[in-house]
CSV table of C-alpha atoms in Angstrom, one decimal:
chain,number,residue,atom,x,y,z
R,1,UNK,CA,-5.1,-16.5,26.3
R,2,UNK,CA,-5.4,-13.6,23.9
R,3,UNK,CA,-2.4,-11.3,23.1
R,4,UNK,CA,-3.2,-7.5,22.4
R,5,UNK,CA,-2.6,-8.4,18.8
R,6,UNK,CA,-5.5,-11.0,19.0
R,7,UNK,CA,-8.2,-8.4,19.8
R,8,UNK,CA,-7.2,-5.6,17.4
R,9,UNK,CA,-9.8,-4.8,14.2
R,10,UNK,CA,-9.7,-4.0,11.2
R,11,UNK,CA,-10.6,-0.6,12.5
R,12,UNK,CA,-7.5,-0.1,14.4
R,13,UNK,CA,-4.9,-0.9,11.3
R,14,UNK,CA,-6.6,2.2,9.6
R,15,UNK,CA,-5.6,4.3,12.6
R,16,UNK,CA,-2.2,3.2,12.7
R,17,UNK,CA,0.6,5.9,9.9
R,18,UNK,CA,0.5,4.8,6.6
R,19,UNK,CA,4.3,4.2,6.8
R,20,UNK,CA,3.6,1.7,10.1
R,21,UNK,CA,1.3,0.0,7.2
R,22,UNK,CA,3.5,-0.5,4.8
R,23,UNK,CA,5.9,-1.7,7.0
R,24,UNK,CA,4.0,-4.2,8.1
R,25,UNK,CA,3.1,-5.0,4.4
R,26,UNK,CA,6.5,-5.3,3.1
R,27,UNK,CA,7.4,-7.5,6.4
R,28,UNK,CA,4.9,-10.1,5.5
R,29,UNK,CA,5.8,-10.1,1.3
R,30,UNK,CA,2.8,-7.9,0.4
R,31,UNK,CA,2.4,-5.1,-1.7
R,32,UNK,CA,2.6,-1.4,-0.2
R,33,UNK,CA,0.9,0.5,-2.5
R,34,UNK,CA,-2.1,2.5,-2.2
R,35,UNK,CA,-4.1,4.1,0.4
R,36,UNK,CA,-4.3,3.5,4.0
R,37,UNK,CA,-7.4,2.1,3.3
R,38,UNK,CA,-6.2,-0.3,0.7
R,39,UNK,CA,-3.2,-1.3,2.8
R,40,UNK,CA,-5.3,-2.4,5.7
R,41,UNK,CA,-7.2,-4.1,4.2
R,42,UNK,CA,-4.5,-5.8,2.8
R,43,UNK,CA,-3.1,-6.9,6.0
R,44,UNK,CA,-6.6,-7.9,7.9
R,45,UNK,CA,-7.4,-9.9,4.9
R,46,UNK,CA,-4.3,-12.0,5.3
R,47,UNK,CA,-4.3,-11.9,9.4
R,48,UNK,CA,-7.7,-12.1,10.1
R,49,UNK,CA,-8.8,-15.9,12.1
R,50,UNK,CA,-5.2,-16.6,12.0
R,51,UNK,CA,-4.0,-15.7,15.2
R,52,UNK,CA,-0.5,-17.1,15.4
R,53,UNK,CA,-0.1,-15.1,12.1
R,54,UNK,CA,-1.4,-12.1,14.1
R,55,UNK,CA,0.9,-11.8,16.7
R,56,UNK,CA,4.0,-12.1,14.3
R,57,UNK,CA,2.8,-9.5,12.1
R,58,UNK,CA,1.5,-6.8,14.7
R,59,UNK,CA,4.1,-7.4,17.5
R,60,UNK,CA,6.9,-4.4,16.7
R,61,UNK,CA,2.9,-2.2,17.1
R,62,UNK,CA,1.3,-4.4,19.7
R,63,UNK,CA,2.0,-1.3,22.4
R,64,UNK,CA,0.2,1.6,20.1
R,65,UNK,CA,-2.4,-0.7,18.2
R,66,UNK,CA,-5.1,-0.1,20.9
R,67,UNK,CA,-3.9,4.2,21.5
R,68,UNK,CA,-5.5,5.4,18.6
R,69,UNK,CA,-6.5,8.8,18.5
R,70,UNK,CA,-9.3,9.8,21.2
R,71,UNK,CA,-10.2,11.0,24.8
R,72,UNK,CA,-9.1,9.5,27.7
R,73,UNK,CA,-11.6,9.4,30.8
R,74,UNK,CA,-9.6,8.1,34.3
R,75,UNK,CA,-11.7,6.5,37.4
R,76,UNK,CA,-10.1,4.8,40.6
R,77,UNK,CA,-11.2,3.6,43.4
R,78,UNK,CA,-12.7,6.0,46.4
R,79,UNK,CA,-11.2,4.0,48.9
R,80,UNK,CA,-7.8,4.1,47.5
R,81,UNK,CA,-7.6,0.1,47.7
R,82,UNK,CA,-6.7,-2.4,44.5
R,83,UNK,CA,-9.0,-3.8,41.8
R,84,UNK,CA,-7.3,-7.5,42.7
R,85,UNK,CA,-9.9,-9.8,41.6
R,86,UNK,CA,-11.7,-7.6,39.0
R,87,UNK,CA,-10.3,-9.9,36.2
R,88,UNK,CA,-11.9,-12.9,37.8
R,89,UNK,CA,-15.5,-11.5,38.3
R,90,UNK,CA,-15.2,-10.1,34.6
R,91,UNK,CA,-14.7,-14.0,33.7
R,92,UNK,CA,-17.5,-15.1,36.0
R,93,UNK,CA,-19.9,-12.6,35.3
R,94,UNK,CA,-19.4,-12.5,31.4
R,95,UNK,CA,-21.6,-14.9,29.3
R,96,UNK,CA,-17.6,-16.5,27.9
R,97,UNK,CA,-14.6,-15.7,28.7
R,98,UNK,CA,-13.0,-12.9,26.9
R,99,UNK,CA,-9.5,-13.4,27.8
R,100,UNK,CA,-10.3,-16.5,25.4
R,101,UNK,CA,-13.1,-15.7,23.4
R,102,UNK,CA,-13.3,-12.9,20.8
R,103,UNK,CA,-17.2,-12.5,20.3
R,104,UNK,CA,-18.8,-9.6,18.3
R,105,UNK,CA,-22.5,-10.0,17.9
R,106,UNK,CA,-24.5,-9.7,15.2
R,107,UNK,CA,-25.0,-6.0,14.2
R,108,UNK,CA,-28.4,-6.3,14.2
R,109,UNK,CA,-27.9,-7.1,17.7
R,110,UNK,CA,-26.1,-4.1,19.1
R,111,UNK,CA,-28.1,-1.0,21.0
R,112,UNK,CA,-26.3,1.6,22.7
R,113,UNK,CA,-25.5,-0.5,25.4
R,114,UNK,CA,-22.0,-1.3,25.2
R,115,UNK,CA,-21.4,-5.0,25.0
R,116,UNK,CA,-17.4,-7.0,26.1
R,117,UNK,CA,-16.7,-8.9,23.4
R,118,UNK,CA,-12.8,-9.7,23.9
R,119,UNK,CA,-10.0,-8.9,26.1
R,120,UNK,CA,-5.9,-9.4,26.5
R,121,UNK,CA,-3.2,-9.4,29.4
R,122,UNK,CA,-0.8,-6.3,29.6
R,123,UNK,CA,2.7,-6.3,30.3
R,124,UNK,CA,2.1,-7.3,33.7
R,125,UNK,CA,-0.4,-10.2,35.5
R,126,UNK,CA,-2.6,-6.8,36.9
R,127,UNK,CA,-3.0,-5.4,34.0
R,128,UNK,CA,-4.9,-5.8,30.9
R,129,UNK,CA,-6.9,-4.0,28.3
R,130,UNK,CA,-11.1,-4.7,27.3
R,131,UNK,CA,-12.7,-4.2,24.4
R,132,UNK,CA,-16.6,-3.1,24.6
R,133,UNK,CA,-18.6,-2.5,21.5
R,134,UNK,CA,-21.9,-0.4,20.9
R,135,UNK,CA,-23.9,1.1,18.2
R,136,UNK,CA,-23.0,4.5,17.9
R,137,UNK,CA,-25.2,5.9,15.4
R,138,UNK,CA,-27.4,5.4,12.1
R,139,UNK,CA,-26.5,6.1,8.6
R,140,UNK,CA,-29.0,6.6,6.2
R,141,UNK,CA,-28.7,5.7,2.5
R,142,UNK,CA,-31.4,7.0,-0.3
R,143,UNK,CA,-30.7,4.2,-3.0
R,144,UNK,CA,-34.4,4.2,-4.1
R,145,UNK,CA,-35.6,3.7,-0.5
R,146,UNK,CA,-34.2,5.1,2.7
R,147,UNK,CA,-32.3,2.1,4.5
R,148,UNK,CA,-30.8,2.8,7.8
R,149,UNK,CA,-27.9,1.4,8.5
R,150,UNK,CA,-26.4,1.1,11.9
R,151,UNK,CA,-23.3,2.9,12.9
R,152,UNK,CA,-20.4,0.9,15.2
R,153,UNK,CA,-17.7,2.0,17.3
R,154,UNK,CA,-15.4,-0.1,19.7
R,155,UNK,CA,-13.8,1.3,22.5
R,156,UNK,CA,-11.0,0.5,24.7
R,157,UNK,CA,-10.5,-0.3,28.2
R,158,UNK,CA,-7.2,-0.2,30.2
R,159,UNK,CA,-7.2,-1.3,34.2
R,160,UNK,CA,-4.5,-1.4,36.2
R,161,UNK,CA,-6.0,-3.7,39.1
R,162,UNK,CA,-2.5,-2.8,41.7
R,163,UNK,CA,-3.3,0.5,41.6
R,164,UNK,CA,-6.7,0.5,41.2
R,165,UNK,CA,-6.9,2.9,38.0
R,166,UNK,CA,-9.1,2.4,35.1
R,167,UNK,CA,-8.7,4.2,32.0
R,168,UNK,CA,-11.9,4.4,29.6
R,169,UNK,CA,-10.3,5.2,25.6
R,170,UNK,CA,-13.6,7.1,24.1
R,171,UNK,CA,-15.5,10.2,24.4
R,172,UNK,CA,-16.6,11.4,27.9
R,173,UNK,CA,-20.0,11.0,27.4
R,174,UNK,CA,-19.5,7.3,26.1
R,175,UNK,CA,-17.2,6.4,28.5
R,176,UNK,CA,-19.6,6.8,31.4
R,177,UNK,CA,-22.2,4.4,29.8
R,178,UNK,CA,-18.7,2.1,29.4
R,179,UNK,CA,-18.0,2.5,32.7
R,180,UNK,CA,-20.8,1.6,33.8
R,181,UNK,CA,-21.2,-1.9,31.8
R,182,UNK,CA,-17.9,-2.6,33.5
R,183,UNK,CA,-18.5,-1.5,36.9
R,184,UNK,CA,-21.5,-3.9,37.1
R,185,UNK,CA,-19.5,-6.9,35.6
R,186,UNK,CA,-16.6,-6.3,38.7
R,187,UNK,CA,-19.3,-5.3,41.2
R,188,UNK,CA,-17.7,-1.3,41.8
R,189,UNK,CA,-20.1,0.7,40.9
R,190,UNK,CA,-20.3,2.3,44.4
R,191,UNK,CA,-16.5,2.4,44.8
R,192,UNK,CA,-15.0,4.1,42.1
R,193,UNK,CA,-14.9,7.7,40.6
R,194,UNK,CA,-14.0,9.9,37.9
R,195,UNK,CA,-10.3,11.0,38.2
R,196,UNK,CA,-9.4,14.3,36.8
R,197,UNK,CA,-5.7,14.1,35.8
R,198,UNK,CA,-5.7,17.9,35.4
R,199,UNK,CA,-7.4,19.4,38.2
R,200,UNK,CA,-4.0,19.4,40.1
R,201,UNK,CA,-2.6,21.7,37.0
R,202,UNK,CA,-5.0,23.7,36.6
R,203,UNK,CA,-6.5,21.9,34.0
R,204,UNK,CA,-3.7,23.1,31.8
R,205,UNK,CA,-2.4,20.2,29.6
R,206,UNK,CA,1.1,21.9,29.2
R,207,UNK,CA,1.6,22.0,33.1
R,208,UNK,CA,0.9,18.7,33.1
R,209,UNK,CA,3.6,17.7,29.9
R,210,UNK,CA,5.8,19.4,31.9
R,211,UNK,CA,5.8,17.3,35.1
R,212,UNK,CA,5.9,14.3,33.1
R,213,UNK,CA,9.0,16.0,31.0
R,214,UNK,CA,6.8,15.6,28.2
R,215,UNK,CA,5.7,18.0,25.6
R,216,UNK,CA,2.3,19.1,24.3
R,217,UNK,CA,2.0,18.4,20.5
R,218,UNK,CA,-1.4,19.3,19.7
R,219,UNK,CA,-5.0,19.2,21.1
R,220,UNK,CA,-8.3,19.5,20.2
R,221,UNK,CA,-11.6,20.1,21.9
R,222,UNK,CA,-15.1,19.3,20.7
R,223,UNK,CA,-17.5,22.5,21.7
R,224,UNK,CA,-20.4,20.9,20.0
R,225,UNK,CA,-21.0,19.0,23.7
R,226,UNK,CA,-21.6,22.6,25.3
R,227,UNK,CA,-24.6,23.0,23.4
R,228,UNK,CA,-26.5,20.2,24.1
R,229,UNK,CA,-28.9,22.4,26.8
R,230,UNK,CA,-28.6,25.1,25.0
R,231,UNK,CA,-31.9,27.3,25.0
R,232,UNK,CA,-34.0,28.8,21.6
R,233,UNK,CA,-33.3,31.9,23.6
R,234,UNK,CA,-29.2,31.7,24.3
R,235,UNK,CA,-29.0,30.5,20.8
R,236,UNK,CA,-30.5,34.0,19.4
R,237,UNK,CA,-28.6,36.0,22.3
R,238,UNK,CA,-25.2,34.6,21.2
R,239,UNK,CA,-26.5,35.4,17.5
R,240,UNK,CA,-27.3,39.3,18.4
R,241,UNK,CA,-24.2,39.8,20.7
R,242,UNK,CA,-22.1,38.5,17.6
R,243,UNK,CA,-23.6,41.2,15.3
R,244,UNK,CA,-23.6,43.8,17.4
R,245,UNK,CA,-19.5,42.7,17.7
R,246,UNK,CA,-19.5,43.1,14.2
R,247,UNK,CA,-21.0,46.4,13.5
R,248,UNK,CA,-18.6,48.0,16.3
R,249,UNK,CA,-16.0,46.6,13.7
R,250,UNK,CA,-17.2,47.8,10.7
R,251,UNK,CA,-17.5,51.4,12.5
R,252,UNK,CA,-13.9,51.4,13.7
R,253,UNK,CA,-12.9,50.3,9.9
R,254,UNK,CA,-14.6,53.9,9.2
R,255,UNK,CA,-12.6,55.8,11.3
């Protein structure tokens, strides 16, 4: 059965600190020099296929490897009941098994859809983590001819099937479609929800640091989602209101 160490990428090395790097580098006899880039690279190129050699090397960051840096979207279940048995109908339903099986199709391959392609056991026998892949964009390069190139991103799942919680690692919008893939694999589409962490606080993030004796080191927000249905018309209201806002300040600067 896979270990979390097992069905970590390339791609999550790079978001590890460049110190966690060359720790890792200088525990295995390697070189720590150079960039984050360089380092990880280093250390997949050594690891990679070899998954004894995986688990040694990425143990002491096995519990942060999968974190990375990103929004969190909660579900549960409506009727309040466990997710026992979800791990057996993502076996069953799956085309392999993924708690065995680390498959990531050919790129060519990939839609928007996202697509399992590995997953690893927890701390605990209820709980484990999935990894879904999708194509997340297009990149185009201009060397002679335009050549699109598809863009990839792989997100991370987290369920905890005693208390039925699921935890979707990506960006809200993704993590629907995500949810959904899964949902269909474990059959609860119709019996699980969004669960918003902060309505009970107000949707203040500090409230909630607070209860959990935490503390609040830095957020971010990404208001570029807020204008999807924006109209010609609220675009060019916004635009006026914002000049009018500045001529009221360049007439109290006379004063």
């Amino acid at each position: 059965m896979h270990t979390i160490q097992n069905i970590s990428t390339i791609k999550d090395l790079v978001g590890l600190p460049k110190d966690t790097l060359k720790q890792i580098c200088t525990n295995m006899n390697m070189s720590s020099d150079g960039t984050v880039n360089d380092l990880a690279n280093r250390i997949w190129e050594r690891i990679r296929e070899k998954r004894d050699l995986q688990n040694e090397a990425l143990e002491f960051v096995k519990n942060r490897i999968l974190a990375g840096k990103t929004s969190i979207t909660w579900y549960r279940t409506t009727t309040g009941d466990s997710l026992r048995g979800a791990k057996q109908l993502i076996i069953d339903n799956h085309g392999f098994n993924p708690f065995k099986h680390f498959v990531i199709p050919p790129i060519d391959d990939l839609t928007s859809e996202p697509v399992l392609i590995g997953a690893a056991n927890g701390d605990t026998e209820n709980e484990y983590y999935l990894r879904f892949i999708y194509k997340s964009g297009v990149i185009r390069d201009y060397y002679r001819d335009m050549i699109s190139i598809p863009k990839t991103k792989i997100c991370t799942i987290y369920i905890n099937e005693e208390n039925g919680i699921v935890e979707i690692r990506d960006e809200p919008k993704i993590a629907k479609q995500v949810a959904s893939s899964l949902f269909a694999l474990i059959r609860q589409s119709a019996f699980m929800e969004e669960h918003r962490v902060l309505a009970p606080f107000g949707y203040d993030v500090e409230r909630l640091a607070d209860r959990l004796d935490g503390e609040v080191i830095d957020t971010s927000s990404k208001p570029e989602y807020l204008l999807d249905d924006f109209t010609q018309e609220q675009a060019e209201a916004i635009v006026d209101r914002s000049e009018e806002h500045t001529s009221e300040l360049q007439s109290l600067r006379h004063l």
